[in-house]
């Protein structure tokens, strides 16, 4: 392969970038992502990356990355002396906030468990633990970036939160709307913040501003084809360059002043997926022009030889003005809290105070907490409640239910559960779960004590539902599990019994359709069976399932406002489907195939819901006008309860805390039945919920996923709702 000159506008592969660095004994391959072995740091997964410029020699510099066991500081592979150090837990995003002096530098993490932002001092104090402080955000957030020495922007579902670091504490300043859910962001030395998400578009705003929401704009001329996985800035004396890592395998380089595409660094989409990206603009041994770091995951070739981790390549081939004296401790000064605002807010040019969250008054002198802590707690500090025992939530309005049973740890990334009810002995009912990650991909079956009964590998199944007494063409009636399988974008169907899972088949959907979530429907009108499958783009497909186990597409529609969808559940008796739109709300449509697109909004994030709106389940009552709907809100790890019928009255919210097993965090799927399952604690039914961070008794995180089993009676009893469900409900009865 002949590598082109960098200034010709030709495509430049990472193989070419690495060629100058490859020892003579390392074989090159056009088909693989080639990172020389002396410039590669393995990790368990693709991850966000941040670089810390130390005030000492280059051997003291480090980069940060994260996996399920923590966030790690590492020296550049083979180049520096930094010992691997574990900081705060599993992070969605990580950045460095530079103080005016090196001793004030902070590592800032967005932690997955509770969308908590954690700041850790990077000052070395011998064997003493570093200073650390944190703030729980009570919402679903995806990435963050720093501006100057005290501003941190945290991106959520169509919104951004500005927080200010001041004297070892976080102050929430402002929330403002943005057009997308950002997957990555980066800031220039002058304070311009760039961000982008799944649609490939890039947006920006002025980050060194106490009212940044007014400056949000789309960067026409800067966009990529695919999902944005990471952003980084290369500073030069004349203009910053924006580097965009695209999940499918390319890194695109843009000029930000002239708004022009500069260069493509390509990695074959069949070879690797990318995530975090970072740039180091100082000379390093073998990298006199600086270094490009990229998090990657090879997905071709023999599995034992596939690489996953952080690779390093030279910046010399980027064809940009060489600038190796970049100092992140720039002259940029953030606005400071003002004395005339009691140092609890900023002062505008017209002498008005903009108070931090939890402060009010002309001089921001009055402290408050959300909803006065709902009379279930006390205001511990501005905007922070200390809840009484049995209550939780930002305003202490969530009832706490304890978890005492969990499934055996299994697979990698779990998602959605279903409950299979035994036809004759309810105590032998089973919990069916999915693992959607490559690690352990497939289905698992558990008994009601949480012990695994059976497993069946499958192509990364996501949401799962059960069809009872399905009439096969050979005359048999069987119980089927149905799921959307992401690996090959198919509908997975398998048979369920108390002893196992069998006869897996994969059915196609339609050309160029990428499956995500699914649910099933048995029509009381036609006695036909249907499968709903959705994609992240909110497209819903409705298929009729034939006795020959073939499907026919009978309907298509867009769910909600077009935001990302996944969870859904169908009320067979009332012929309606409830659709969760993750960034916005819960919708109701007719489930019949000849229906139009008329819909009703049940609730939204402007009401009682919190993003992400994830799992949705229905608990049947004794009539079609009684029963309940449960909806999981991932960002706050809580569950809303609504009436099944009428105007779907909101009845309350609960969260699941630690009992004899660990609490539920970053929850996804949920399912429940009101049927008496014949075991102590399950006389009024069972709820099963996904738990993302599975913590062992010693406090360490387990790699396998788990689901918590909670007696439905304990939940409903806390809200005086026991009479709303049917403990004799039989899914096989008409």
XYZ file of C-alpha atoms in Angstrom:
734
model
C 0.000 0.000 0.000
C 1.303 3.470 -0.904
C 0.457 6.196 1.590
C -0.571 9.569 0.094
C 0.875 12.912 1.020
C -1.190 14.452 3.827
C -1.901 17.761 2.110
C -3.435 16.287 -1.042
C -6.883 15.753 0.493
C -6.561 11.997 -0.089
C -7.862 9.442 2.398
C -5.214 8.628 5.012
C -5.505 5.394 6.986
C -4.332 4.753 10.524
C -2.156 2.099 8.929
C -0.353 4.961 7.167
C -0.205 6.978 10.377
C 1.358 4.038 12.144
C 3.827 3.110 9.398
C 6.501 5.485 10.657
C 6.250 3.877 14.075
C 6.222 0.185 13.166
C 9.363 -1.779 13.979
C 10.774 -3.654 10.997
C 9.616 -6.965 12.421
C 5.934 -5.982 12.637
C 3.886 -7.019 9.601
C 1.511 -4.425 8.189
C -1.970 -5.234 6.901
C -4.306 -3.032 4.940
C -7.325 -4.973 6.232
C -6.585 -4.528 9.950
C -6.428 -1.643 12.382
C -2.655 -1.538 12.840
C -1.412 0.041 16.039
C 2.215 -0.911 16.809
C 2.508 -3.065 19.878
C 4.692 -0.501 21.635
C 1.934 2.065 21.155
C -1.097 0.133 22.339
C -2.756 -0.098 25.751
C -5.353 -2.901 26.010
C -8.598 -2.404 27.925
C -11.825 -4.316 28.491
C -13.947 -2.109 26.258
C -14.049 1.004 24.131
C -14.046 3.990 26.425
C -13.869 7.764 26.760
C -10.378 9.284 26.893
C -8.939 12.399 28.499
C -5.315 13.571 28.664
C -3.628 15.324 31.562
C -0.737 17.677 30.801
C 1.442 17.682 33.881
C 3.601 20.634 34.855
C 6.684 18.402 34.883
C 8.406 16.396 32.179
C 6.610 14.494 29.421
C 7.158 11.262 31.343
C 4.705 12.530 33.984
C 1.832 12.993 31.528
C -1.062 10.559 31.574
C -4.270 9.668 29.847
C -7.492 8.554 31.506
C -9.873 5.880 30.341
C -12.659 3.905 32.013
C -14.169 0.438 32.269
C -16.556 -1.314 34.640
C -14.081 -1.415 37.521
C -13.078 2.237 37.523
C -11.417 5.131 35.771
C -7.700 4.694 35.300
C -4.718 6.970 34.868
C -2.082 5.413 32.645
C 1.191 6.578 31.213
C 1.433 6.768 27.444
C 2.237 3.205 26.332
C 5.979 2.695 26.593
C 6.607 6.417 26.919
C 5.992 7.653 30.455
C 6.456 6.655 34.056
C 2.927 7.149 35.426
C 1.780 4.089 37.348
C -1.757 2.894 36.629
C -4.040 4.500 39.205
C -7.727 3.846 39.829
C -9.960 6.860 40.389
C -13.761 7.136 40.579
C -16.032 4.403 39.193
C -17.320 3.443 35.766
C -17.578 6.646 33.743
C -19.658 7.616 30.740
C -17.308 10.532 30.177
C -14.117 11.946 31.633
C -12.363 15.311 31.332
C -9.644 17.336 33.042
C -10.322 20.744 34.561
C -7.098 22.734 34.687
C -6.569 25.127 37.549
C -4.419 28.214 37.336
C -1.749 26.073 39.010
C -1.011 22.386 38.457
C -1.862 21.591 42.079
C -5.448 22.685 41.376
C -6.038 20.288 38.445
C -9.112 18.053 38.725
C -10.203 14.862 37.018
C -13.966 15.160 36.404
C -15.987 11.985 35.778
C -19.599 11.422 34.816
C -20.352 8.176 36.667
C -22.847 5.700 35.185
C -24.453 4.435 38.402
C -26.488 7.511 39.293
C -25.418 10.143 36.748
C -23.144 11.535 39.425
C -20.383 13.984 38.548
C -17.235 13.406 40.606
C -14.177 15.667 40.837
C -10.882 14.196 42.053
C -7.762 16.216 42.770
C -4.768 15.253 40.625
C -2.368 16.671 43.191
C -0.006 14.009 44.493
C 0.003 13.760 48.288
C 2.189 10.731 48.820
C 0.072 7.852 50.109
C -2.822 10.047 51.187
C -6.053 9.577 49.196
C -6.802 12.453 46.833
C -9.414 15.045 47.706
C -12.762 14.262 46.083
C -16.229 15.818 45.915
C -19.354 15.005 43.927
C -22.855 16.011 42.883
C -25.751 13.722 41.955
C -27.557 15.107 38.921
C -30.866 13.157 39.082
C -31.253 12.666 35.346
C -29.807 10.904 32.326
C -26.588 12.472 31.056
C -24.198 11.262 28.392
C -21.035 13.367 28.162
C -19.199 16.360 29.601
C -16.412 18.809 28.789
C -14.539 21.566 30.602
C -14.108 25.249 29.745
C -11.451 27.290 31.496
C -10.619 26.527 35.104
C -14.096 26.231 36.632
C -16.860 25.600 34.038
C -18.082 22.071 33.250
C -20.880 21.389 30.751
C -22.858 18.164 31.163
C -25.056 17.012 28.277
C -28.327 15.109 28.647
C -31.439 14.357 26.614
C -31.766 17.515 24.548
C -30.408 19.660 27.351
C -27.154 20.901 28.859
C -26.343 21.673 32.468
C -23.639 24.196 33.374
C -21.960 23.578 36.701
C -19.214 25.642 38.285
C -16.443 24.288 40.487
C -15.864 26.631 43.404
C -13.935 25.840 46.586
C -14.241 22.059 46.358
C -17.923 22.018 45.553
C -20.168 21.982 42.496
C -22.718 24.728 41.889
C -25.487 24.137 39.357
C -25.846 27.310 37.319
C -28.161 26.830 34.365
C -29.968 24.323 32.166
C -30.644 25.085 28.530
C -32.043 23.203 25.544
C -30.022 21.863 22.616
C -31.299 20.141 19.443
C -29.782 16.677 20.066
C -28.643 14.253 22.719
C -24.897 14.790 22.600
C -22.661 11.726 22.568
C -19.445 13.753 22.698
C -18.212 17.298 23.222
C -14.949 19.247 23.168
C -13.970 22.834 23.950
C -11.377 25.120 22.404
C -8.887 27.108 24.444
C -10.955 30.225 23.764
C -14.119 28.619 25.169
C -16.141 27.510 22.130
C -17.902 24.218 22.877
C -18.578 21.754 20.042
C -20.935 18.802 20.459
C -22.714 16.184 18.366
C -24.736 12.989 18.526
C -26.304 10.197 16.524
C -27.379 12.375 13.595
C -23.793 13.266 12.672
C -24.369 17.029 12.895
C -22.035 19.297 14.864
C -23.288 22.168 17.016
C -21.507 24.844 19.030
C -22.025 27.558 21.635
C -19.979 30.115 23.514
C -18.920 28.261 26.650
C -17.317 31.074 28.623
C -20.665 32.744 29.087
C -23.073 32.934 32.024
C -26.008 32.592 29.585
C -24.638 30.129 27.000
C -28.002 28.839 25.785
C -28.534 31.936 23.662
C -25.500 31.118 21.500
C -26.288 27.526 20.394
C -25.973 27.068 16.629
C -25.569 24.285 14.090
C -22.214 24.293 12.314
C -23.273 24.177 8.678
C -20.509 22.521 6.702
C -19.322 20.366 9.608
C -21.049 16.994 9.804
C -20.221 13.306 9.457
C -21.945 10.247 8.058
C -22.657 8.129 11.121
C -22.864 8.270 14.901
C -20.398 10.601 16.572
C -18.357 8.725 19.169
C -15.765 11.289 20.240
C -14.538 14.852 19.675
C -11.145 16.464 20.200
C -9.545 19.844 19.479
C -6.131 20.438 17.900
C -5.063 23.996 18.711
C -2.876 26.098 16.400
C -1.866 29.775 16.602
C -4.290 30.593 13.766
C -7.355 28.394 14.353
C -8.496 25.234 16.137
C -9.081 22.017 14.193
C -11.926 19.719 15.219
C -11.390 15.943 15.085
C -14.505 13.767 15.060
C -14.318 10.025 15.666
C -17.198 8.225 13.975
C -18.327 4.992 15.587
C -18.173 3.067 12.304
C -14.440 3.635 11.954
C -13.318 7.006 10.605
C -11.805 10.128 12.116
C -12.807 13.310 10.296
C -10.754 16.507 10.612
C -12.352 19.949 10.142
C -11.131 23.522 10.108
C -13.321 25.528 12.471
C -12.662 29.077 11.252
C -13.074 28.466 7.536
C -15.688 25.750 8.294
C -14.215 23.199 5.918
C -13.431 19.501 5.837
C -9.670 19.042 5.990
C -8.869 15.328 6.072
C -10.298 11.837 6.625
C -8.401 9.281 8.637
C -10.055 5.988 7.774
C -10.506 2.727 9.604
C -12.520 0.118 7.745
C -16.036 -0.211 9.205
C -15.576 -3.995 8.982
C -12.392 -3.810 10.988
C -13.023 -1.664 14.057
C -15.403 0.567 15.944
C -14.173 3.793 17.518
C -15.145 5.723 20.609
C -13.108 8.229 22.597
C -10.435 10.393 20.997
C -7.847 12.749 22.500
C -4.859 14.802 21.354
C -1.556 15.497 23.086
C 0.243 18.569 21.703
C 3.678 18.182 23.241
C 6.720 16.287 21.943
C 7.088 12.698 23.099
C 9.820 10.160 22.365
C 9.127 8.828 18.844
C 6.275 11.357 18.555
C 7.979 14.747 18.144
C 4.809 16.236 16.612
C 2.541 15.049 19.406
C 0.160 12.109 19.617
C -3.353 11.106 18.629
C -5.054 8.661 21.011
C -8.125 6.719 19.941
C -10.213 4.083 21.708
C -11.029 1.213 19.350
C -12.428 -2.299 19.218
C -11.480 -4.615 16.365
C -14.406 -6.706 15.171
C -12.789 -8.918 12.537
C -10.116 -11.581 12.443
C -9.564 -14.414 14.936
C -11.063 -13.399 18.268
C -7.933 -14.111 20.350
C -6.001 -11.668 18.155
C -8.531 -8.841 18.094
C -7.392 -5.718 19.880
C -9.465 -3.544 22.158
C -8.086 -0.531 23.922
C -6.277 2.751 23.297
C -3.986 3.132 20.298
C -1.514 5.941 19.705
C -0.500 7.470 16.363
C 1.643 10.386 15.271
C 0.132 13.792 14.550
C 2.794 14.499 11.918
C 0.565 13.252 9.088
C -2.430 15.488 9.822
C -1.213 18.250 7.534
C -2.009 20.980 10.054
C 0.332 23.708 11.319
C 2.716 22.109 13.782
C 2.081 23.375 17.318
C 3.767 21.463 20.126
C 3.837 24.108 22.841
C 0.126 24.089 23.659
C -0.619 25.014 27.276
C -4.055 23.942 28.554
C -3.700 26.409 31.423
C -4.631 29.182 29.054
C -5.292 32.814 29.809
C -9.060 32.162 29.591
C -10.787 33.362 32.745
C -14.256 32.134 33.614
C -16.811 34.496 35.147
C -16.678 34.254 38.926
C -19.458 34.243 41.521
C -20.079 37.852 42.524
C -19.937 39.342 46.020
C -23.159 41.268 45.372
C -24.843 37.957 44.598
C -23.618 36.525 47.930
C -21.146 34.480 45.857
C -24.119 32.249 45.086
C -24.594 33.541 41.552
C -23.262 35.605 38.661
C -23.863 39.296 38.078
C -24.989 40.420 34.629
C -24.002 43.592 32.789
C -27.261 45.219 33.909
C -26.478 44.473 37.579
C -28.900 41.560 37.939
C -27.998 38.342 39.751
C -28.274 34.939 38.072
C -28.537 32.651 41.079
C -27.164 29.136 41.290
C -29.692 26.316 41.706
C -31.074 26.317 45.231
C -30.623 30.056 45.770
C -33.037 32.906 45.213
C -33.605 36.534 46.122
C -32.224 39.756 44.658
C -28.807 38.903 46.070
C -29.142 35.091 45.922
C -29.203 35.109 49.707
C -32.128 32.706 50.184
C -31.494 28.959 50.214
C -34.095 26.388 49.137
C -34.594 22.760 48.119
C -36.818 21.229 45.423
C -40.472 20.964 46.444
C -39.447 21.592 50.048
C -38.254 17.957 50.084
C -41.923 16.866 49.798
C -42.178 17.007 53.605
C -40.232 13.720 53.649
C -36.814 15.161 54.420
C -34.812 18.259 55.270
C -32.903 20.777 53.184
C -29.291 19.803 53.898
C -27.776 22.416 51.577
C -28.847 24.472 48.597
C -30.839 22.299 46.182
C -29.957 19.145 48.161
C -32.452 17.215 50.279
C -31.599 14.753 53.029
C -34.484 12.279 52.816
C -36.109 10.490 55.723
C -35.843 6.704 55.933
C -38.073 5.093 53.316
C -37.892 8.006 50.871
C -35.553 8.968 48.048
C -35.315 11.205 44.974
C -34.151 14.761 44.399
C -37.203 16.008 46.326
C -37.703 12.921 48.574
C -40.874 11.944 46.690
C -39.824 8.384 45.725
C -40.848 5.532 47.982
C -38.043 3.074 48.727
C -38.524 -0.674 48.215
C -35.753 -3.041 49.325
C -34.239 -5.710 47.079
C -33.651 -9.150 48.580
C -33.437 -11.493 45.574
C -31.338 -11.184 42.428
C -30.517 -13.460 39.533
C -27.150 -15.131 39.240
C -24.651 -12.862 37.473
C -24.756 -13.701 33.789
C -23.417 -12.306 30.529
C -22.260 -8.771 29.884
C -24.799 -6.030 29.226
C -28.282 -7.150 30.265
C -31.405 -5.317 29.189
C -34.934 -6.623 29.439
C -36.758 -9.354 31.401
C -40.011 -11.254 30.935
C -41.913 -13.557 33.287
C -43.107 -16.941 32.009
C -46.014 -18.308 34.083
C -46.170 -22.095 34.432
C -49.460 -23.570 33.148
C -50.141 -25.807 36.180
C -47.646 -25.091 38.985
C -47.101 -21.354 39.474
C -44.111 -21.973 41.758
C -42.243 -23.293 38.716
C -42.684 -20.066 36.795
C -39.524 -18.603 35.312
C -37.765 -15.289 34.708
C -36.451 -14.867 31.168
C -33.697 -12.296 30.501
C -31.594 -11.055 27.605
C -27.930 -10.133 27.187
C -27.485 -7.669 24.331
C -23.690 -7.396 24.443
C -21.311 -9.629 22.519
C -20.097 -10.979 25.856
C -22.632 -13.677 26.749
C -25.125 -12.673 24.049
C -28.346 -14.652 24.307
C -31.198 -15.658 26.592
C -31.147 -16.967 30.159
C -33.867 -18.647 32.220
C -34.001 -18.367 36.036
C -36.197 -19.867 38.736
C -37.987 -17.671 41.275
C -35.026 -17.771 43.651
C -32.801 -16.222 40.971
C -30.800 -19.338 40.113
C -30.073 -19.991 36.469
C -31.939 -22.895 34.861
C -30.958 -22.656 31.204
C -29.171 -20.526 28.631
C -29.412 -20.215 24.862
C -26.923 -18.196 22.788
C -28.494 -15.731 20.346
C -27.581 -12.673 18.306
C -27.566 -9.938 20.960
C -31.279 -9.946 21.895
C -32.738 -6.829 23.461
C -36.373 -6.577 24.624
C -38.144 -9.900 25.180
C -41.829 -10.861 25.509
C -43.787 -14.119 25.813
C -46.587 -15.371 23.564
C -48.681 -18.069 25.269
C -50.414 -21.003 23.545
C -49.283 -20.093 20.054
C -50.908 -22.485 17.538
C -48.236 -24.007 15.292
C -49.021 -25.370 11.852
C -48.366 -28.919 13.114
C -51.235 -28.600 15.610
C -49.148 -28.044 18.749
C -49.712 -25.065 21.058
C -46.447 -23.717 22.486
C -45.192 -20.795 24.538
C -42.801 -18.594 22.578
C -40.283 -15.971 23.603
C -39.843 -13.168 21.070
C -37.049 -10.587 20.959
C -35.362 -8.137 18.630
C -31.849 -9.490 17.951
C -29.401 -6.733 17.092
C -26.509 -8.794 15.784
C -28.179 -9.563 12.441
C -31.230 -7.261 12.750
C -33.692 -10.118 13.035
C -36.661 -11.221 15.108
C -35.583 -14.074 17.395
C -38.239 -16.634 18.307
C -37.715 -19.605 20.639
C -39.742 -22.057 22.691
C -39.983 -21.707 26.501
C -40.671 -24.458 29.038
C -39.873 -24.765 32.734
C -36.730 -26.730 31.920
C -35.223 -24.761 29.102
C -35.133 -22.743 25.897
C -35.059 -24.362 22.469
C -35.770 -24.207 18.740
C -34.357 -20.737 18.124
C -35.157 -19.243 14.727
C -34.313 -15.842 13.247
C -36.794 -14.037 11.017
C -35.911 -11.069 8.785
C -37.590 -7.683 9.166
C -37.056 -5.508 6.087
C -34.101 -4.270 4.075
C -31.860 -1.694 5.779
C -33.843 -1.833 9.026
C -31.795 -1.801 12.240
C -33.744 -3.463 15.050
C -33.771 -2.173 18.611
C -36.793 -2.971 20.808
C -39.872 -5.192 20.462
C -43.130 -6.354 22.063
C -45.985 -8.753 21.174
C -49.776 -8.581 20.769
C -52.552 -11.203 20.712
C -55.620 -9.574 19.173
C -58.942 -10.324 20.848
C -60.613 -8.968 17.704
C -59.075 -11.274 15.073
C -57.360 -13.898 17.293
C -54.159 -13.195 15.356
C -50.700 -12.756 16.866
C -48.459 -9.787 16.114
C -44.907 -8.647 16.784
C -43.918 -4.976 17.021
C -40.267 -4.158 16.266
C -38.706 -0.704 16.429
C -35.460 1.042 15.505
C -33.552 3.869 17.183
C -34.941 6.207 14.522
C -38.445 5.665 16.024
C -39.694 3.585 13.089
C -42.127 0.860 14.167
C -42.882 -2.255 12.112
C -45.878 -4.468 12.940
C -45.712 -8.076 11.727
C -48.327 -10.798 11.791
C -46.848 -14.057 13.088
C -48.146 -17.023 11.086
C -48.568 -20.614 12.392
C -45.701 -21.561 10.061
C -43.467 -19.205 12.108
C -43.192 -16.781 9.236
C -43.983 -13.079 9.487
C -45.821 -10.642 7.244
C -45.356 -6.878 7.517
C -48.791 -5.314 8.039
C -48.116 -1.803 9.355
C -45.470 0.913 9.755
C -45.525 4.092 11.839
C -43.257 6.547 13.663
C -43.337 6.350 17.454
C -43.792 9.536 19.458
C -42.075 12.686 18.233
C -39.390 10.752 16.398
C -36.954 10.529 19.304
C -35.203 7.261 20.106
C -37.618 4.493 21.109
C -37.154 1.043 22.616
C -39.535 -0.136 25.332
C -43.149 -0.990 24.520
C -45.989 -3.135 25.854
C -49.392 -4.084 24.445
C -52.681 -4.249 26.333
C -54.283 -7.227 24.563
C -57.726 -6.717 26.101
C -57.955 -3.047 25.137
C -56.030 -3.383 21.847
C -53.569 -0.551 22.547
C -49.784 -0.345 22.526
C -47.815 1.856 24.928
C -44.613 3.210 23.369
C -41.718 4.685 25.324
C -39.867 7.549 23.629
C -36.623 7.649 25.592
C -35.892 11.393 25.610
C -39.506 12.515 26.011
C -42.409 10.388 27.171
C -44.936 7.552 27.015
C -47.445 7.333 24.132
C -50.529 5.218 23.424
C -51.554 3.949 19.961
C -54.099 1.446 18.713
C -52.524 -1.997 18.317
C -54.706 -3.169 15.432
C -52.881 -3.378 12.081
C -55.445 -1.304 10.177
C -55.169 1.599 12.642
C -53.815 4.990 11.726
C -51.208 7.017 13.549
C -53.499 8.704 16.078
C -51.883 8.768 19.492
C -52.339 9.976 23.057
C -49.555 11.262 25.288
C -49.744 9.467 28.639
C -46.961 11.438 30.360
C -43.693 13.185 29.515
C -40.543 14.696 31.006
C -42.535 17.914 31.221
C -44.756 16.053 33.682
C -43.756 13.195 35.985
C -41.353 11.196 33.804
C -37.562 11.461 33.808
C -35.345 10.486 30.866
C -34.445 7.926 29.660
C -37.950 6.485 29.422
C -36.927 2.838 29.141
C -38.907 -0.272 30.126
C -42.721 -0.377 30.050
C -44.885 -3.161 31.487
C -48.597 -3.789 32.058
C -50.160 -5.482 35.095
C -53.654 -6.777 34.350
C -56.580 -6.142 36.673
C -59.790 -8.099 37.164
C -61.482 -6.073 34.411
C -60.157 -4.220 31.388
C -60.649 -0.965 33.312
C -58.386 -1.949 36.198
C -54.694 -2.688 36.342
C -51.491 -0.686 36.285
C -48.632 0.429 34.044
C -45.027 0.598 35.274
C -42.426 2.720 33.467
C -38.700 2.715 34.255
C -36.847 6.043 34.271
C -33.208 5.168 33.738
C -31.605 8.491 34.650
C -32.993 8.397 38.193
C -33.210 4.581 38.557
C -36.877 4.807 39.491
C -40.266 3.521 38.331
C -43.491 5.443 37.771
C -46.910 3.853 38.354
C -49.974 4.793 36.254
C -53.510 3.519 36.009
C -54.029 1.215 33.067
C -57.288 2.793 31.909
C -58.975 6.185 31.699
C -56.589 9.135 31.627
C -53.785 6.976 33.044
C -53.555 8.804 36.337
C -50.067 9.044 37.830
C -50.034 7.212 41.178
C -46.469 7.496 42.445
C -42.807 6.623 41.991
C -40.610 4.064 43.701
C -36.956 3.131 43.639
C -35.292 -0.123 44.688
C -32.658 0.111 47.393
C -30.312 -2.435 48.931
C -31.792 -5.084 51.187
C -29.915 -8.357 51.379
C -28.666 -7.657 47.828
C -27.425 -4.419 46.261
C -29.602 -1.568 45.042
C -30.765 -0.991 41.468
C -28.817 1.534 39.394
C -29.111 2.848 35.824
C -32.133 0.603 35.361
C -33.361 -0.459 31.938
C -36.070 -3.085 31.379
C -38.929 -3.889 33.768
C -41.679 -6.515 33.808
C -44.366 -7.516 36.313
C -47.351 -9.825 36.785
C -50.014 -9.696 39.479
C -50.541 -13.463 39.468
C -50.095 -15.289 42.780
C -46.980 -17.379 42.109
C -47.430 -19.548 45.183
C -44.221 -18.620 47.009
C -43.786 -16.446 50.113
C -43.442 -12.826 49.065
C -44.959 -13.430 45.633
C -48.599 -13.951 46.688
C -49.517 -10.659 45.005
C -47.284 -11.126 42.014
C -43.725 -10.371 40.992
C -41.757 -7.454 39.521
C -38.388 -8.010 37.805
C -36.101 -5.089 37.002
C -32.757 -4.688 35.276
C -29.790 -3.585 37.392
C -26.866 -2.137 35.454
C -24.192 -1.972 38.144
C -24.174 -5.347 39.876
C -22.283 -4.894 43.142
C -21.049 -7.805 45.250
C -21.282 -7.858 49.051
C -17.670 -6.685 49.344
C -18.494 -3.580 47.274
C -16.754 -4.652 44.069
C -18.601 -4.541 40.784
C -19.316 -7.891 39.144
C -18.883 -8.191 35.408
C -22.049 -10.269 34.909
C -25.458 -8.623 34.630
C -28.190 -9.210 37.196
C -31.903 -8.597 37.582
C -33.687 -7.941 40.871
C -36.838 -9.876 41.858
C -39.229 -7.942 44.117
C -42.611 -9.006 45.445
C -45.210 -6.891 43.659
C -47.296 -6.847 46.815
C -44.559 -4.955 48.654
C -44.559 -2.290 45.946
C -48.320 -1.955 45.582
C -48.893 -2.104 49.326
C -46.731 0.987 49.757
C -49.202 2.878 47.532
C -52.423 1.152 48.737
C -52.912 -0.366 45.265
C -53.216 -4.082 46.035
C -56.828 -4.196 44.818
C -55.848 -2.864 41.380
C -54.409 -6.155 40.078
C -55.745 -9.664 39.483
C -53.885 -12.292 41.511
C -55.685 -15.019 39.519
C -54.666 -13.631 36.122
C -53.971 -16.433 33.628
C -52.182 -15.383 30.428
C -53.494 -18.453 28.598
C -57.173 -17.656 29.251
C -59.242 -15.548 26.854
